[in-house]
Amino acid sequence: MNAEDTKSYRHKSQAQLVKAIEDTKTLSQLFALIQKEQIQIQMHAQSGASNLKPRRLAAPKPVTETDNPFERLKAEVIKSVTGKTGVQEAAPKGYIRKPKAELLKEIDECTSLSQLFAIIQHEDITIYMHSNTDASSLNPRKLVKLTASDIISKKDTPFERLKAEVRKAVSEREE
């Protein structure tokens, strides 16, 4: 197919694709069909060897003497086209992060540094603190000069400022 043909090419319907896959006789015909129709095939792999989500495979079928690898590949392509994969997403294991709203409420309710640090550590919160710009190539941040009366009237303590930084880090974090 040249470039002109690919622009005007209309992909086959799902039923036509399944019939075309079943009618293929050779591996090269099957691969040409996969390439032409831009079919995405995800083969089974160990999840530990990649960054893909772990998936539970369907019950394995024993390989028999009459088992044909070409027919198995055609079956995988048909499963990919129809969406019936026989593969289920595995239930997530381990700790699931709390929603932002719940996390922000917990941060507001903290009364001690140990509680705040426990949340930071448990929820894996990354805090970017202000730094001396002479020591890095970061753009300078202007810190606000506060007087003692401003600090007392606003209840602006180091603990409250740290809570504000943690809140900011949680609200900017992607879920």
mmCIF file of C-alpha atoms in Angstrom:
data_model
loop_
_atom_site.group_PDB
_atom_site.id
_atom_site.type_symbol
_atom_site.label_atom_id
_atom_site.label_comp_id
_atom_site.label_asym_id
_atom_site.label_seq_id
_atom_site.Cartn_x
_atom_site.Cartn_y
_atom_site.Cartn_z
ATOM 1 C CA MET A 1 0.000 0.000 0.000
ATOM 2 C CA ASN A 2 1.342 3.389 -0.859
ATOM 3 C CA ALA A 3 0.710 6.635 1.023
ATOM 4 C CA GLU A 4 -2.291 7.563 -1.143
ATOM 5 C CA ASP A 5 -4.049 4.278 -0.380
ATOM 6 C CA THR A 6 -3.516 4.539 3.390
ATOM 7 C CA LYS A 7 -5.139 7.978 3.568
ATOM 8 C CA SER A 8 -8.349 6.820 1.921
ATOM 9 C CA TYR A 9 -8.367 3.338 3.492
ATOM 10 C CA ARG A 10 -11.395 2.543 5.640
ATOM 11 C CA HIS A 11 -10.844 -0.031 8.344
ATOM 12 C CA LYS A 12 -12.974 -3.155 8.351
ATOM 13 C CA SER A 13 -15.781 -3.723 10.825
ATOM 14 C CA GLN A 14 -15.246 -6.105 13.727
ATOM 15 C CA ALA A 15 -17.167 -8.928 12.042
ATOM 16 C CA GLN A 16 -15.196 -8.482 8.819
ATOM 17 C CA LEU A 17 -11.933 -8.498 10.768
ATOM 18 C CA VAL A 18 -12.777 -11.712 12.604
ATOM 19 C CA LYS A 19 -13.685 -13.398 9.309
ATOM 20 C CA ALA A 20 -10.497 -12.124 7.659
ATOM 21 C CA ILE A 21 -8.386 -13.388 10.561
ATOM 22 C CA GLU A 22 -10.037 -16.806 10.432
ATOM 23 C CA ASP A 23 -9.482 -16.976 6.651
ATOM 24 C CA THR A 24 -5.718 -16.339 6.829
ATOM 25 C CA LYS A 25 -3.624 -19.350 5.865
ATOM 26 C CA THR A 26 -0.101 -18.138 6.553
ATOM 27 C CA LEU A 27 1.737 -16.197 9.196
ATOM 28 C CA SER A 28 2.720 -13.503 6.692
ATOM 29 C CA GLN A 29 -0.938 -12.959 5.732
ATOM 30 C CA LEU A 30 -1.863 -12.649 9.407
ATOM 31 C CA PHE A 31 0.942 -10.165 10.111
ATOM 32 C CA ALA A 32 0.026 -8.127 7.020
ATOM 33 C CA LEU A 33 -3.586 -7.955 8.247
ATOM 34 C CA ILE A 34 -2.469 -6.953 11.748
ATOM 35 C CA GLN A 35 -0.264 -4.205 10.327
ATOM 36 C CA LYS A 36 -2.832 -2.936 7.821
ATOM 37 C CA GLU A 37 -5.654 -2.824 10.374
ATOM 38 C CA GLN A 38 -3.345 -1.526 13.132
ATOM 39 C CA ILE A 39 -4.435 -4.227 15.577
ATOM 40 C CA GLN A 40 -2.811 -3.984 19.003
ATOM 41 C CA ILE A 41 -1.887 -7.343 20.502
ATOM 42 C CA GLN A 42 -0.714 -7.682 24.080
ATOM 43 C CA MET A 43 0.890 -11.022 24.662
ATOM 44 C CA HIS A 44 1.131 -12.615 28.086
ATOM 45 C CA ALA A 45 4.217 -11.717 30.053
ATOM 46 C CA GLN A 46 5.483 -11.742 33.592
ATOM 47 C CA SER A 47 4.457 -8.528 35.274
ATOM 48 C CA GLY A 48 7.685 -8.414 37.269
ATOM 49 C CA ALA A 49 9.656 -7.973 34.068
ATOM 50 C CA SER A 50 7.867 -4.801 33.016
ATOM 51 C CA ASN A 51 5.989 -1.822 34.352
ATOM 52 C CA LEU A 52 2.605 -3.188 33.261
ATOM 53 C CA LYS A 53 -0.118 -3.789 35.835
ATOM 54 C CA PRO A 54 -0.151 -7.417 36.976
ATOM 55 C CA ARG A 55 -2.913 -9.434 35.359
ATOM 56 C CA ARG A 56 -4.311 -12.815 36.168
ATOM 57 C CA LEU A 57 -4.275 -15.160 33.224
ATOM 58 C CA ALA A 58 -7.244 -17.361 32.447
ATOM 59 C CA ALA A 59 -6.973 -20.988 33.481
ATOM 60 C CA PRO A 60 -4.190 -22.506 31.392
ATOM 61 C CA LYS A 61 -5.162 -25.024 28.771
ATOM 62 C CA PRO A 62 -2.823 -27.978 28.492
ATOM 63 C CA VAL A 63 -0.797 -28.124 25.295
ATOM 64 C CA THR A 64 -1.678 -31.184 23.261
ATOM 65 C CA GLU A 65 0.018 -32.819 20.309
ATOM 66 C CA THR A 66 -2.622 -31.401 17.985
ATOM 67 C CA ASP A 67 -2.152 -27.863 19.349
ATOM 68 C CA ASN A 68 -1.190 -25.486 16.552
ATOM 69 C CA PRO A 69 0.783 -22.317 17.509
ATOM 70 C CA PHE A 70 -0.533 -20.502 14.435
ATOM 71 C CA GLU A 71 -4.124 -21.164 15.532
ATOM 72 C CA ARG A 72 -3.311 -19.934 19.052
ATOM 73 C CA LEU A 73 -1.896 -16.709 17.600
ATOM 74 C CA LYS A 74 -5.014 -16.253 15.471
ATOM 75 C CA ALA A 75 -7.133 -16.770 18.587
ATOM 76 C CA GLU A 76 -5.122 -14.075 20.417
ATOM 77 C CA VAL A 77 -5.627 -11.640 17.524
ATOM 78 C CA ILE A 78 -9.361 -12.366 17.502
ATOM 79 C CA LYS A 79 -9.487 -11.800 21.275
ATOM 80 C CA SER A 80 -7.713 -8.483 20.753
ATOM 81 C CA VAL A 81 -10.195 -7.405 18.075
ATOM 82 C CA THR A 82 -13.312 -8.478 19.963
ATOM 83 C CA GLY A 83 -12.119 -7.321 23.372
ATOM 84 C CA LYS A 84 -12.732 -10.731 24.924
ATOM 85 C CA THR A 85 -9.302 -11.360 26.334
ATOM 86 C CA GLY A 86 -9.986 -13.909 29.037
ATOM 87 C CA VAL A 87 -7.582 -11.876 31.184
ATOM 88 C CA GLN A 88 -8.718 -10.028 34.291
ATOM 89 C CA GLU A 89 -7.069 -7.103 36.024
ATOM 90 C CA ALA A 90 -5.548 -8.242 39.290
ATOM 91 C CA ALA A 91 -6.855 -6.653 42.455
ATOM 92 C CA PRO A 92 -4.419 -3.988 43.610
ATOM 93 C CA LYS A 93 -2.159 -5.141 46.395
ATOM 94 C CA GLY A 94 -0.607 -3.100 49.138
ATOM 95 C CA TYR A 95 -1.585 0.288 50.468
ATOM 96 C CA ILE A 96 -3.991 2.451 48.499
ATOM 97 C CA ARG A 97 -3.534 6.190 48.971
ATOM 98 C CA LYS A 98 -6.271 8.152 50.662
ATOM 99 C CA PRO A 99 -8.295 10.632 48.595
ATOM 100 C CA LYS A 100 -7.081 14.240 48.628
ATOM 101 C CA ALA A 101 -10.058 15.574 50.576
ATOM 102 C CA GLU A 102 -9.591 13.037 53.372
ATOM 103 C CA LEU A 103 -5.849 13.639 53.456
ATOM 104 C CA LEU A 104 -6.247 17.425 53.660
ATOM 105 C CA LYS A 105 -8.701 16.996 56.537
ATOM 106 C CA GLU A 106 -6.198 14.798 58.417
ATOM 107 C CA ILE A 107 -3.448 17.381 57.884
ATOM 108 C CA ASP A 108 -5.683 20.124 59.322
ATOM 109 C CA GLU A 109 -6.458 17.987 62.368
ATOM 110 C CA CYS A 110 -2.778 17.355 63.188
ATOM 111 C CA THR A 111 -1.739 18.743 66.553
ATOM 112 C CA SER A 112 1.875 17.622 66.664
ATOM 113 C CA LEU A 113 4.894 17.281 64.415
ATOM 114 C CA SER A 114 4.995 13.525 64.914
ATOM 115 C CA GLN A 115 1.435 13.177 63.581
ATOM 116 C CA LEU A 116 2.262 15.359 60.587
ATOM 117 C CA PHE A 117 5.487 13.494 59.823
ATOM 118 C CA ALA A 118 3.664 10.161 60.131
ATOM 119 C CA ILE A 119 1.178 11.296 57.466
ATOM 120 C CA ILE A 120 3.994 12.592 55.247
ATOM 121 C CA GLN A 121 5.858 9.297 55.498
ATOM 122 C CA HIS A 122 2.816 7.012 55.233
ATOM 123 C CA GLU A 123 1.304 8.815 52.244
ATOM 124 C CA ASP A 124 4.686 9.382 50.540
ATOM 125 C CA ILE A 125 4.236 13.147 50.271
ATOM 126 C CA THR A 126 7.062 15.099 48.646
ATOM 127 C CA ILE A 127 7.519 18.615 49.994
ATOM 128 C CA TYR A 128 9.505 21.241 48.145
ATOM 129 C CA MET A 129 10.767 23.725 50.679
ATOM 130 C CA HIS A 130 12.215 27.178 50.060
ATOM 131 C CA SER A 131 15.937 27.221 49.493
ATOM 132 C CA ASN A 132 18.801 29.631 49.178
ATOM 133 C CA THR A 133 18.940 30.439 45.475
ATOM 134 C CA ASP A 134 22.657 31.146 45.587
ATOM 135 C CA ALA A 135 23.222 27.439 46.129
ATOM 136 C CA SER A 136 21.221 26.309 43.104
ATOM 137 C CA SER A 137 20.006 27.414 39.724
ATOM 138 C CA LEU A 138 16.374 27.667 40.848
ATOM 139 C CA ASN A 139 14.428 30.864 40.352
ATOM 140 C CA PRO A 140 14.425 32.915 43.558
ATOM 141 C CA ARG A 141 11.310 32.871 45.718
ATOM 142 C CA LYS A 142 10.650 35.975 47.704
ATOM 143 C CA LEU A 143 9.960 35.195 51.316
ATOM 144 C CA VAL A 144 7.623 37.531 53.171
ATOM 145 C CA LYS A 145 9.117 39.432 56.109
ATOM 146 C CA LEU A 146 6.822 39.167 59.110
ATOM 147 C CA THR A 147 6.981 41.074 62.349
ATOM 148 C CA ALA A 148 6.309 39.525 65.760
ATOM 149 C CA SER A 149 2.797 41.041 65.890
ATOM 150 C CA ASP A 150 1.986 39.560 62.445
ATOM 151 C CA ILE A 151 3.083 36.137 63.620
ATOM 152 C CA ILE A 152 0.990 36.281 66.783
ATOM 153 C CA SER A 153 -2.117 37.707 65.074
ATOM 154 C CA LYS A 154 -2.029 35.173 62.222
ATOM 155 C CA LYS A 155 -1.000 32.268 64.432
ATOM 156 C CA ASP A 156 1.874 31.872 62.010
ATOM 157 C CA THR A 157 4.107 29.363 63.715
ATOM 158 C CA PRO A 158 6.694 27.138 62.047
ATOM 159 C CA PHE A 159 4.334 24.190 62.594
ATOM 160 C CA GLU A 160 1.471 25.996 60.829
ATOM 161 C CA ARG A 161 3.769 26.956 57.949
ATOM 162 C CA LEU A 162 4.884 23.327 57.604
ATOM 163 C CA LYS A 163 1.243 22.209 57.566
ATOM 164 C CA ALA A 164 0.567 24.768 54.828
ATOM 165 C CA GLU A 165 3.487 23.407 52.766
ATOM 166 C CA VAL A 166 2.203 19.831 53.226
ATOM 167 C CA ARG A 167 -1.318 20.913 52.198
ATOM 168 C CA LYS A 168 0.144 22.593 49.127
ATOM 169 C CA ALA A 169 2.123 19.464 48.205
ATOM 170 C CA VAL A 170 -0.962 17.254 48.588
ATOM 171 C CA SER A 171 -3.228 19.578 46.580
ATOM 172 C CA GLU A 172 -0.684 19.763 43.711
ATOM 173 C CA ARG A 173 -0.129 16.004 43.638
ATOM 174 C CA GLU A 174 -1.700 14.003 40.827
ATOM 175 C CA GLU A 175 -3.940 11.140 41.863
#
